[in-house]
Short mmCIF file of C-alpha atoms (C1' of nucleotides) in Angstrom, two decimals:
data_model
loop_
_atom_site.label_atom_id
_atom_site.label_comp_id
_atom_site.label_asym_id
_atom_site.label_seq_id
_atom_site.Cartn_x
_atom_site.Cartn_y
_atom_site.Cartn_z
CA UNK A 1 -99.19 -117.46 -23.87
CA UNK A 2 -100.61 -118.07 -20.41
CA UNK A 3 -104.26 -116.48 -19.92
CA UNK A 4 -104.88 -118.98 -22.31
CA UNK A 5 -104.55 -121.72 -20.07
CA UNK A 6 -105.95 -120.21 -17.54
CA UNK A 7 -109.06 -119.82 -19.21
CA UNK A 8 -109.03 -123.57 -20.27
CA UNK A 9 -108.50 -124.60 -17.20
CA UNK A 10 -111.84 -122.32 -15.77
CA UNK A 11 -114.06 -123.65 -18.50
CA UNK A 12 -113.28 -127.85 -17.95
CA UNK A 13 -116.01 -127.71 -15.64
CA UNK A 14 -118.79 -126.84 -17.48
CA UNK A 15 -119.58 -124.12 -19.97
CA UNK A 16 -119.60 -120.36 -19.19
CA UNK A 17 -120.15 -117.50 -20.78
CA UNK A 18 -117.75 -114.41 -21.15
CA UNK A 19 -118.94 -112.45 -18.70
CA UNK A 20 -119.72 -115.18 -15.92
CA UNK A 21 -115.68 -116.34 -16.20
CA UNK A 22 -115.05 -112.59 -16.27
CA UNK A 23 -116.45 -112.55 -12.88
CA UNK A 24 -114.26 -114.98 -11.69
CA UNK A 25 -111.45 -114.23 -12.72
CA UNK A 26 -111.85 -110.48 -11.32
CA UNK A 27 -111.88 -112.39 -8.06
CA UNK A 28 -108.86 -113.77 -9.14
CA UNK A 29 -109.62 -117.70 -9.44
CA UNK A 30 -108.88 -118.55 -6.08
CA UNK A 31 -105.94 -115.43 -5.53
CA UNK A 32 -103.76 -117.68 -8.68
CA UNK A 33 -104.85 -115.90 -11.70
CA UNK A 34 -106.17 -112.36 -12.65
CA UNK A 35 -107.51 -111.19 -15.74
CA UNK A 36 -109.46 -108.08 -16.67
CA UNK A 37 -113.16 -108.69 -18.50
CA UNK A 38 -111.62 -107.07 -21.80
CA UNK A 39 -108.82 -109.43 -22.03
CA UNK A 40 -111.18 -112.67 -21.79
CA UNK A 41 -113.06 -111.13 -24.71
CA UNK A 42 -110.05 -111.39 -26.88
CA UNK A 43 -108.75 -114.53 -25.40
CA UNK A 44 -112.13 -116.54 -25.94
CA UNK A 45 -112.56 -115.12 -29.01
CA UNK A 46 -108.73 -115.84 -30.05
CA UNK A 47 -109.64 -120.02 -28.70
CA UNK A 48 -113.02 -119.99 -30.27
CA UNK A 49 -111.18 -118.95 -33.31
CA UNK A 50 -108.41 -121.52 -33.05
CA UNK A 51 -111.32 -124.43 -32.32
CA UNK A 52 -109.81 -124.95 -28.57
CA UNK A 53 -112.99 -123.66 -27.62
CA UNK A 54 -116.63 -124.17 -28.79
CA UNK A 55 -119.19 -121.63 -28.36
CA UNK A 56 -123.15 -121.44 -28.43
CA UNK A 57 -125.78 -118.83 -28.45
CA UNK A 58 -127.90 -118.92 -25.08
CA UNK A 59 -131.19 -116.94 -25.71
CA UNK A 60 -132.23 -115.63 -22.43
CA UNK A 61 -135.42 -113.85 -22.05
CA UNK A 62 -135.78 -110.70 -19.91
CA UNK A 63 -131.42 -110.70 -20.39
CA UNK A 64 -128.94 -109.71 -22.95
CA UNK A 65 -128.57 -113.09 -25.16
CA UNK A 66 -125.33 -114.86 -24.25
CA UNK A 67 -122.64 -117.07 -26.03
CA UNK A 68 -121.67 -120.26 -23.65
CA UNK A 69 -118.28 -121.92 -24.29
CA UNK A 70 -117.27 -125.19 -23.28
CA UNK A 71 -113.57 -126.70 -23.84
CA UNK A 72 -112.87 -129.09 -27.68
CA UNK A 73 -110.66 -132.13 -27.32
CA UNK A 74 -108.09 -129.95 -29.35
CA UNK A 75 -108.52 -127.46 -26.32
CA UNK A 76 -107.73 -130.53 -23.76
CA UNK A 77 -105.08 -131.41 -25.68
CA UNK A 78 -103.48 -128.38 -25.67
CA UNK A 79 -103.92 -127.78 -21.82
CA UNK A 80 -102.72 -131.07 -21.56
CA UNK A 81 -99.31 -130.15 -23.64
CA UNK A 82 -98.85 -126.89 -21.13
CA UNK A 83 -99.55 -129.44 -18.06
CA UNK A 84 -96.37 -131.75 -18.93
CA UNK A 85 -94.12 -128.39 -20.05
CA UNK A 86 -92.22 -126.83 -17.53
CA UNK A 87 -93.46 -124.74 -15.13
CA UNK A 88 -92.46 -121.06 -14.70
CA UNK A 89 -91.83 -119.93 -10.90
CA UNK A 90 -94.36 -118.08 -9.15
CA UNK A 91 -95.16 -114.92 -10.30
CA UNK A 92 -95.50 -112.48 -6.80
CA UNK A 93 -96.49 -109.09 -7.61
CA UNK A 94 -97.67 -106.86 -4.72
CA UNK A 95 -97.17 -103.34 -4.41
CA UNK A 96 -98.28 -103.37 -0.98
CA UNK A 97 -95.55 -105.23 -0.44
CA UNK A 98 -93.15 -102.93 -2.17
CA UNK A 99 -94.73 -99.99 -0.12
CA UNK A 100 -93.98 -102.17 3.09
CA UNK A 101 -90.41 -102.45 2.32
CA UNK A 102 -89.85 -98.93 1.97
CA UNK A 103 -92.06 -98.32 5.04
CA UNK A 104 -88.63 -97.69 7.09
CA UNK A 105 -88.43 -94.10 5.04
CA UNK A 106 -91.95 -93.11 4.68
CA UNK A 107 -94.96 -91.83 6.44
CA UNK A 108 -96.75 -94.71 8.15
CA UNK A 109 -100.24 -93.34 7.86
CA UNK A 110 -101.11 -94.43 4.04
CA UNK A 111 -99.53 -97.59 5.00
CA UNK A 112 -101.69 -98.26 7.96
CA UNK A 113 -104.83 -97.16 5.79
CA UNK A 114 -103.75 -99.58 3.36
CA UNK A 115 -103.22 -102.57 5.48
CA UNK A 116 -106.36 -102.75 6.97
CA UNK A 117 -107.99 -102.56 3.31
CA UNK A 118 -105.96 -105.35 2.36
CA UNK A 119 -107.05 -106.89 5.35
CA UNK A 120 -110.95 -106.35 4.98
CA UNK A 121 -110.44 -107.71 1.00
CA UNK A 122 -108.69 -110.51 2.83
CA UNK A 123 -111.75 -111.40 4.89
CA UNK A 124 -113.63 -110.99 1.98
CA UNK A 125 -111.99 -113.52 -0.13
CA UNK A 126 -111.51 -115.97 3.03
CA UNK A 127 -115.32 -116.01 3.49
CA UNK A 128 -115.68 -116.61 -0.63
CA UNK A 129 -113.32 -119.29 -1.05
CA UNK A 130 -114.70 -120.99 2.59
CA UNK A 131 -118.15 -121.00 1.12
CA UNK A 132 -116.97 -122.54 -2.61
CA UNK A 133 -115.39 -125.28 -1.01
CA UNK A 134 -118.26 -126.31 1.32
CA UNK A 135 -120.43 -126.08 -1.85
CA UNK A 136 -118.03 -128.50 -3.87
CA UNK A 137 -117.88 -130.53 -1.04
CA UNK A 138 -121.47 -130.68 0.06
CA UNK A 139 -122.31 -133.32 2.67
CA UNK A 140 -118.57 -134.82 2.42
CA UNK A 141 -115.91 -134.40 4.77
CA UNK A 142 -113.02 -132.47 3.45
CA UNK A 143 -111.12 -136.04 3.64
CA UNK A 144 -113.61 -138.11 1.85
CA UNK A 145 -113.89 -135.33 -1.02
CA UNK A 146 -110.37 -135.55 -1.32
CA UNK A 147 -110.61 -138.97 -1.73
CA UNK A 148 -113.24 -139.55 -3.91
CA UNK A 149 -115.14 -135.61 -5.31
CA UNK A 150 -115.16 -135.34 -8.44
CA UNK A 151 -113.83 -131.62 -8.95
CA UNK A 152 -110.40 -132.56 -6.75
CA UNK A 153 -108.47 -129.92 -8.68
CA UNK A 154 -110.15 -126.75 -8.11
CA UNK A 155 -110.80 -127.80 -4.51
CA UNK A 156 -106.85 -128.04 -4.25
CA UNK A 157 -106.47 -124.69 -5.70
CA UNK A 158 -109.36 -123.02 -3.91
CA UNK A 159 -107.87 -124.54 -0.60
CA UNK A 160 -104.35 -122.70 -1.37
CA UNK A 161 -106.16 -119.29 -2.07
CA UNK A 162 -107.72 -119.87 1.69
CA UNK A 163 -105.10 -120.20 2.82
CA UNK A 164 -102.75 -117.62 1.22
CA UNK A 165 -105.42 -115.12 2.24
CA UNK A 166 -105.65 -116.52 6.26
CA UNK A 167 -101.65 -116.18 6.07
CA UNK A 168 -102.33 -112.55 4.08
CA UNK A 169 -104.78 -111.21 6.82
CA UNK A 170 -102.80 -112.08 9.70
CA UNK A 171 -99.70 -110.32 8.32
CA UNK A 172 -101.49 -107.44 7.70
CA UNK A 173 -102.28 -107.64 11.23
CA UNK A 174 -99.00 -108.11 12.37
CA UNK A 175 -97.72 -105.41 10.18
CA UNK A 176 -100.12 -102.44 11.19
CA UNK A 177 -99.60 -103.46 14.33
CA UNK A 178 -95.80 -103.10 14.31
CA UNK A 179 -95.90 -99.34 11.96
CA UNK A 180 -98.31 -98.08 14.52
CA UNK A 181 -96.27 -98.75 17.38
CA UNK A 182 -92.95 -97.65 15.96
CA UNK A 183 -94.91 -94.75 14.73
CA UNK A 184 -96.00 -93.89 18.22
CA UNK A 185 -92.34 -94.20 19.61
CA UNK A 186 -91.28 -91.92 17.25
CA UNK A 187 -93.36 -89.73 16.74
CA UNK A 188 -96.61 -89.31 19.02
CA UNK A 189 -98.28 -86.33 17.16
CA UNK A 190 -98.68 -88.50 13.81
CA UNK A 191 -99.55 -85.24 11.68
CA UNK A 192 -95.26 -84.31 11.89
CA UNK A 193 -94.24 -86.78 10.35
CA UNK A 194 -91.12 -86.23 7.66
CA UNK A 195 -89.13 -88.66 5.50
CA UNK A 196 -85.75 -89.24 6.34
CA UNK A 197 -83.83 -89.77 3.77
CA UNK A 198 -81.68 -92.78 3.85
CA UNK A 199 -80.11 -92.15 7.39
CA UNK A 200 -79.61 -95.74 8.30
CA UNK A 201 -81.21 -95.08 12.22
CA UNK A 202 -78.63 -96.50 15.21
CA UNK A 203 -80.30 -97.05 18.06
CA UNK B 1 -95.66 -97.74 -13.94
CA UNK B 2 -94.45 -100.65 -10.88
CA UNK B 3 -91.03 -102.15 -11.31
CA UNK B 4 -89.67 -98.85 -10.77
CA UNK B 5 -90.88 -98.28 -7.34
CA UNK B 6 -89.99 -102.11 -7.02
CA UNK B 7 -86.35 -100.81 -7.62
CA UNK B 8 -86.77 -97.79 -5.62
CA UNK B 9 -87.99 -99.36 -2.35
CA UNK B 10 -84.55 -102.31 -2.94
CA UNK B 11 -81.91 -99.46 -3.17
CA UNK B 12 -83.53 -97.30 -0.29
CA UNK B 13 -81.07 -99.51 2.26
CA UNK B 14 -77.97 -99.10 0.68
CA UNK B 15 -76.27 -98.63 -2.37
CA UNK B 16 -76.30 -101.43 -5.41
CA UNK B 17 -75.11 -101.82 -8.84
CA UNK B 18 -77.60 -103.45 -11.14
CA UNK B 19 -76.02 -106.93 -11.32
CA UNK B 20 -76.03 -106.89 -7.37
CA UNK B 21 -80.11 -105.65 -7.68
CA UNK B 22 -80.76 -108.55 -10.77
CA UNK B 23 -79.75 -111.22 -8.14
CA UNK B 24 -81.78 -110.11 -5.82
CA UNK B 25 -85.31 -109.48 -7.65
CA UNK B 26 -84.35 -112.77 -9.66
CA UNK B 27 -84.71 -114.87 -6.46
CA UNK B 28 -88.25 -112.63 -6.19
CA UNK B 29 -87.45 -109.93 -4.00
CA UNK B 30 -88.92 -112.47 -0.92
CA UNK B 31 -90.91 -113.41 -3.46
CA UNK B 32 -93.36 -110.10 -3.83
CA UNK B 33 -91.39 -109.26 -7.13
CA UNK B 34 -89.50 -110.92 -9.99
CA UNK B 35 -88.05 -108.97 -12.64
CA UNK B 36 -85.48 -110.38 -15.36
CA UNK B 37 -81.39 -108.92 -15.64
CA UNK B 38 -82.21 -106.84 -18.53
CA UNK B 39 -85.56 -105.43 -17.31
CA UNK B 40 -83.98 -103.64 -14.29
CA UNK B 41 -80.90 -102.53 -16.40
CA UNK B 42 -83.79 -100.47 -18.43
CA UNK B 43 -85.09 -98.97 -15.54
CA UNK B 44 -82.50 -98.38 -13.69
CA UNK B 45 -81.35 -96.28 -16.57
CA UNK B 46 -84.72 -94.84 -17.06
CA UNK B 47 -84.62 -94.14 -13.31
CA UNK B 48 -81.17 -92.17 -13.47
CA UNK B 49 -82.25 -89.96 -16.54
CA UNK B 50 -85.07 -88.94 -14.81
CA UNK B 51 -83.29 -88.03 -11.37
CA UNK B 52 -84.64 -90.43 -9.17
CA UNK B 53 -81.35 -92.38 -8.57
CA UNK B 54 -77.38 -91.17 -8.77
CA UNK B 55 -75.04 -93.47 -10.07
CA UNK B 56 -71.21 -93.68 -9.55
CA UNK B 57 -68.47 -96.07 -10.58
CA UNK B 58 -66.70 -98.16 -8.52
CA UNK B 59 -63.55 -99.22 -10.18
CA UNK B 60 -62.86 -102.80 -9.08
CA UNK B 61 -59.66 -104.79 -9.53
CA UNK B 62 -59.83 -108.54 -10.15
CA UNK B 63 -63.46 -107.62 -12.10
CA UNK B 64 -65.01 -105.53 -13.88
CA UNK B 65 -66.34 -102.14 -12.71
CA UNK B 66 -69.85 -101.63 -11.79
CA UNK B 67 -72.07 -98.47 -11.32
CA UNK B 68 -73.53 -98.78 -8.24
CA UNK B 69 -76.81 -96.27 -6.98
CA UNK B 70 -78.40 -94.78 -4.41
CA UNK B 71 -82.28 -92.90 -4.14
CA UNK B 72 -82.22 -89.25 -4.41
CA UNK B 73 -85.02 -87.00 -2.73
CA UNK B 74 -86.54 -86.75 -6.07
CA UNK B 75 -86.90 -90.94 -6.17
CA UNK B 76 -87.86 -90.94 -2.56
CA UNK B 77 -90.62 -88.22 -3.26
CA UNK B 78 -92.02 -90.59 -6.10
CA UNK B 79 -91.38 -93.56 -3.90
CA UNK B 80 -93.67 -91.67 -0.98
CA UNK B 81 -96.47 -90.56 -3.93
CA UNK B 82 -96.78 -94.42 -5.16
CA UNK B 83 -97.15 -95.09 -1.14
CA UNK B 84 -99.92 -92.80 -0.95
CA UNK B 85 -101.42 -93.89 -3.79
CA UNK B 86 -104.26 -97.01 -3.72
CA UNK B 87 -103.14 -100.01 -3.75
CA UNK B 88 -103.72 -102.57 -6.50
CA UNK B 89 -105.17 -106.03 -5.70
CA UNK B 90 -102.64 -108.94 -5.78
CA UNK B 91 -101.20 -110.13 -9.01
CA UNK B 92 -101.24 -114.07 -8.49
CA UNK B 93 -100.16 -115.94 -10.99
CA UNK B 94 -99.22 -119.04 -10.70
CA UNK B 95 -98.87 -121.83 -13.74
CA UNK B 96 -98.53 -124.83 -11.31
CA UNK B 97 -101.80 -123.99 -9.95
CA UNK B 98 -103.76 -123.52 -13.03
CA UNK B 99 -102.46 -127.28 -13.67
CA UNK B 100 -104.12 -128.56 -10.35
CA UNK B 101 -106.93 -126.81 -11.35
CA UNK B 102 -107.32 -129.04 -14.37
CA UNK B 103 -106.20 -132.21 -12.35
CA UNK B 104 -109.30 -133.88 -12.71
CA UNK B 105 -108.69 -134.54 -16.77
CA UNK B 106 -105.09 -134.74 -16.75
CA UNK B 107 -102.68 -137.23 -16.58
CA UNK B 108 -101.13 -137.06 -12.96
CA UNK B 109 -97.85 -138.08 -13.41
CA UNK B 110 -96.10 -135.00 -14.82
CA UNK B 111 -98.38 -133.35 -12.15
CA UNK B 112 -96.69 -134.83 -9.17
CA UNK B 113 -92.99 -134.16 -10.74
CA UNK B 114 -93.83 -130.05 -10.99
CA UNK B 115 -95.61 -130.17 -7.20
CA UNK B 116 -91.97 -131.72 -6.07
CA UNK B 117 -89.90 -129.63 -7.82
CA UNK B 118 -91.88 -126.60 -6.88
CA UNK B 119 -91.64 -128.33 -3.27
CA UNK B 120 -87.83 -128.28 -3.57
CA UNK B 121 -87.74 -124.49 -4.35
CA UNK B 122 -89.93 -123.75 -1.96
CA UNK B 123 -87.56 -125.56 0.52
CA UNK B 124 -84.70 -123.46 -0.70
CA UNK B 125 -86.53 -120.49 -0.27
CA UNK B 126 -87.79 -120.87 3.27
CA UNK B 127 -83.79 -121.75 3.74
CA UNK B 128 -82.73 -118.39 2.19
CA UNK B 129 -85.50 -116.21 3.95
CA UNK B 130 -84.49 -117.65 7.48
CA UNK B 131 -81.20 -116.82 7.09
CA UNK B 132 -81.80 -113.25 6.03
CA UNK B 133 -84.45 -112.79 8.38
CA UNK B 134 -81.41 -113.77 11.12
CA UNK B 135 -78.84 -111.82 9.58
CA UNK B 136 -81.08 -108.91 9.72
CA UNK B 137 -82.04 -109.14 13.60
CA UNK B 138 -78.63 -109.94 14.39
CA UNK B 139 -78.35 -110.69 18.50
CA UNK B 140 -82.36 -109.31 18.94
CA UNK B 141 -85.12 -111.62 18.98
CA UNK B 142 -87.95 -111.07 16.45
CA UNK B 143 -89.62 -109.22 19.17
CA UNK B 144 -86.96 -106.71 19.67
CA UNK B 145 -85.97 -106.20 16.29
CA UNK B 146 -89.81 -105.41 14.97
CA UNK B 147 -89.89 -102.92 18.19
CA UNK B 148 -86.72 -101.25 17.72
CA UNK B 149 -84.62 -102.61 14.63
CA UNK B 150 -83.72 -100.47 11.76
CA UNK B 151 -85.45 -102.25 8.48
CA UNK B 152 -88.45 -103.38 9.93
CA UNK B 153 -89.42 -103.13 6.22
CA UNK B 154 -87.56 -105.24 4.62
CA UNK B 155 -87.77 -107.78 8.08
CA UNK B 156 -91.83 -107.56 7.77
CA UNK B 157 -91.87 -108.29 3.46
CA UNK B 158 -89.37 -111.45 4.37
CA UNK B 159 -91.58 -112.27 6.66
CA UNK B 160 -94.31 -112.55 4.51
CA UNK B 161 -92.07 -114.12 2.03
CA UNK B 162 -90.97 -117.26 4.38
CA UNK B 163 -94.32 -117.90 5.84
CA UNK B 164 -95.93 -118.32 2.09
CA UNK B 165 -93.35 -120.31 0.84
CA UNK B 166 -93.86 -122.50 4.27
CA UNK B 167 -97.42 -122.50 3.24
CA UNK B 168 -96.60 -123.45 -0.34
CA UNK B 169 -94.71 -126.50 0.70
CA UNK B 170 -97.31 -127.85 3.28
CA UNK B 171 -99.90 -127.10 0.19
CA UNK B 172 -97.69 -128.80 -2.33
CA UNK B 173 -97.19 -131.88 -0.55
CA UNK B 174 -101.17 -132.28 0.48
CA UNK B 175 -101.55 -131.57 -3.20
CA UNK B 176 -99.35 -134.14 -4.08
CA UNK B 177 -100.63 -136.63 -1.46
CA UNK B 178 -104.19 -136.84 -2.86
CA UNK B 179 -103.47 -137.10 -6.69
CA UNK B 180 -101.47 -139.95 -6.13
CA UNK B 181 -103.44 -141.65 -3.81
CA UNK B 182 -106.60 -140.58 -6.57
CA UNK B 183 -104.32 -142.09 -8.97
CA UNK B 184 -103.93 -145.41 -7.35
CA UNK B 185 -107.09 -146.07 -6.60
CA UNK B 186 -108.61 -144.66 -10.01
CA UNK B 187 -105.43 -147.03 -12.65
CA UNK B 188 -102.77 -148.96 -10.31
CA UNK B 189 -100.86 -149.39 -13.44
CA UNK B 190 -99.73 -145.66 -14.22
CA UNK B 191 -98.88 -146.06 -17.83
CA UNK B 192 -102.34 -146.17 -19.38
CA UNK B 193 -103.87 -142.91 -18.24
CA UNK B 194 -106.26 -141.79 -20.81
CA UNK B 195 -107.62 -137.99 -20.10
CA UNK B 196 -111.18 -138.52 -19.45
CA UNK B 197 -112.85 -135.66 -21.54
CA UNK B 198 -115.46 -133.93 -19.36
CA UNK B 199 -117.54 -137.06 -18.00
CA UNK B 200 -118.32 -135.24 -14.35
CA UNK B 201 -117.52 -138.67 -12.78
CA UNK B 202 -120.86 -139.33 -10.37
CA UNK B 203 -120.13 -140.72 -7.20
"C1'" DC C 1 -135.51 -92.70 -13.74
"C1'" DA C 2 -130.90 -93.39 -11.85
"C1'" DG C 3 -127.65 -96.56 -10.70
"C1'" DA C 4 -126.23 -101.25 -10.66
"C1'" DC C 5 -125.67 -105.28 -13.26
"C1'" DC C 6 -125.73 -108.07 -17.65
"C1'" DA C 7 -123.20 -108.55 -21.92
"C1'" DT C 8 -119.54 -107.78 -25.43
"C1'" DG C 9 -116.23 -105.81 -27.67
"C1'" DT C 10 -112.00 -102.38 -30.22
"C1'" DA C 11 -107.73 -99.69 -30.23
"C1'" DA C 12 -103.74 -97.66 -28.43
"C1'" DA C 13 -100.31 -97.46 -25.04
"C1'" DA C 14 -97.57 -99.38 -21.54
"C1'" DC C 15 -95.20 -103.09 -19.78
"C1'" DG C 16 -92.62 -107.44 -19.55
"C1'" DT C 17 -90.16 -111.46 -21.69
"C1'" DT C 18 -87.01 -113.65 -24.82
"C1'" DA C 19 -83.32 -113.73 -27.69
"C1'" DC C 20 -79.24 -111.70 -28.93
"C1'" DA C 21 -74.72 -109.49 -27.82
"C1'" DT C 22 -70.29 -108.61 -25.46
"C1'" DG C 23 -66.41 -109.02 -22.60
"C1'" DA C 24 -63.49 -109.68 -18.25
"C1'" DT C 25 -62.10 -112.74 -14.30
"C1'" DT C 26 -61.95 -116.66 -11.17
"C1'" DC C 27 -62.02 -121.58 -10.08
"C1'" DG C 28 -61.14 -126.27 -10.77
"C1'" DC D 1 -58.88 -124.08 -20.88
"C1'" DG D 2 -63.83 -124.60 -20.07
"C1'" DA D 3 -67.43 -123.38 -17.04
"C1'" DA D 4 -69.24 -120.29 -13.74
"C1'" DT D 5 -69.76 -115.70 -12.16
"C1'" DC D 6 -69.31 -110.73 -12.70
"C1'" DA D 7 -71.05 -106.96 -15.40
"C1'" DT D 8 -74.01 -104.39 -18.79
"C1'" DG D 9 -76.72 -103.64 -22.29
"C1'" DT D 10 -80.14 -103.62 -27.23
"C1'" DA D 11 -83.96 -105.14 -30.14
"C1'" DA D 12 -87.92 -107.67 -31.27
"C1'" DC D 13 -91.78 -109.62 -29.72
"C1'" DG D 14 -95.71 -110.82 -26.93
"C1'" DT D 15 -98.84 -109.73 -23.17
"C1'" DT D 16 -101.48 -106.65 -20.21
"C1'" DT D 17 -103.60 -102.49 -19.05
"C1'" DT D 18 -106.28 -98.45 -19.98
"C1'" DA D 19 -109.38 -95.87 -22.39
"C1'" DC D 20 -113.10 -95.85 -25.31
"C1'" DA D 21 -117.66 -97.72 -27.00
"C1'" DT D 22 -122.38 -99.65 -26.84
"C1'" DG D 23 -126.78 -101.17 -25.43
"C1'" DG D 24 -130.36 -103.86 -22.81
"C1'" DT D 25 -132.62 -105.10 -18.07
"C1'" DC D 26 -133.58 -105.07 -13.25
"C1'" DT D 27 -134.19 -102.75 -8.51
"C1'" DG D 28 -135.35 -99.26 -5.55
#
DNA sequence: CAGACCATGTAAAACGTTACATGATTCG
DNA sequence: CGAATCATGTAACGTTTTACATGGTCTG
């Protein structure tokens, strides 16, 4: 049980409906938490259901109706228990990553393609998560909202995904730029290229 | 279908029994991938059924034997498909986060203990990365190994790994720095903190 | 009037985690 | 001789992903 606190944790500030925290957590909620629309369904359901979690019909004109959620006290209380357990380490999973280690014994074309979409979703999410933060903020300096804002926590977390994703562009930058030179020594007419399997290369 | 190529991309560099590969991907493969003892023993297995890696036994005095394995063409043909293949977004998820998230109605105190401890691994980490990242360039410097080493792969995914763990501490101890201050300021006697259910505080 | 967006789900399959299990050897 | 490390698994359980399903509205 973890989306579960996740989606607690979305919904403090204000309610939402389904589809709106759907949205946001497609983004990823500030690069620390993904969740696909269909899972939310069940999840909210699952809270509303277990009375962490109480919903209301929103009857929208000119829109599909909507059900809003907002969080119970027994909902705080449980977020509150998961706050004070332990916390599991990070959970890093990128199989761009995984494609980067191996890059020493395969073709450096996909990977090039790759890192510059990584990049552009990069820039993407850095503009995002720049613009969220100067809205929480508004006419505040980043020093006096940390000081005295009222939404402290998902400024600190929306500050971490800008910054994982400055740190993940300029990788990406400093990877592509590293394959394609290497590539270049090696091999200058990129459509040759073939694997070599596992001989460890002496220079 | 992910750890696999996970596993495939760690053994392409040498060969590794499954004990030797659990230690690794439990300190996070430079923290891209975590996978538990008993997972990898299942897919390592899986992985030799189906061809992609060849085992042998190494008969050890003083302890017991192991089965170390190495990629065959088969598991660095699937390795190269998954490479060509798109790319799926990042899988952050990260429990100590979704906590700061909720700062604002939760009782800081258990809070701050989590950011240090996650502080302290993150210290250990950056430790551990450096030192691989110099036992891999040996006598280069960074320059000349990404230019001409021979696991610019694994060098560029450690990489990664030490400058978001660098990022992670610097985040952790802002992070830290402002609930406590917040704290102070808010109930200078820390033992009656009351979660304060939804009231968006007004300035 | 087609394609994008709003809005919400169900069911099955794949994947990952936790708990259980075992047994040898080295170090203090 | 007890704890830590080496070494390898199985089984049950929980979570996540993928595929399937549906239907209204708004924009060009």
């Amino acid at each position: 049980m973890a989306l579960r606190h996740a989606v607690l944790a979305a919904l403090l500030h204000g309610e939402r409906s389904g589809y709106e925290l759907a949205k946001t957590f497609d983004v990823g909620v500030a690069d620390f938490w993904y969740a696909a629309p269909q899972q939310l369904y069940l999840e909210i359901a699952k809270l509303e259901r277990e009375g962490m979690l109480a919903g209301r019909e929103v009857v929208q004109t000119s829109r599909p109706n909507k059900r809003v959620y907002r969080v119970t006290g027994a909902g705080l209380a449980e977020l509150a228990r998961f706050a004070e357990a332990p916390t599991k380490p990070i959970f890093g999973r990128d199989e761009l990553l995984v494609k980067v280690h191996a890059a020493d014994h395969l073709d450096p074309a996909p990977l090039l393609e790759q890192l510059a979409e990584r990049a552009a979703i990069a820039t993407a999410k850095i503009a995002l998560f720049t613009r969220t933060l100067q809205r929480l903020r508004g006419e505040l300096s980043q020093e006096q909202y940390l000081a005295d804002g009222d939404q402290v926590g998902p400024y600190l977390t929306c500050l971490r995904g800008l910054r994982f994703e400055q740190e993940n562009l300029d990788w990406c930058g400093q990877a592509a730029q590293v394959l394609r030179s290497r590539a270049e020594v090696r091999d200058p007419e990129p459509r040759t290229f073939h694997p070599q399997p596992h001989n460890h290369r002496k220079r």
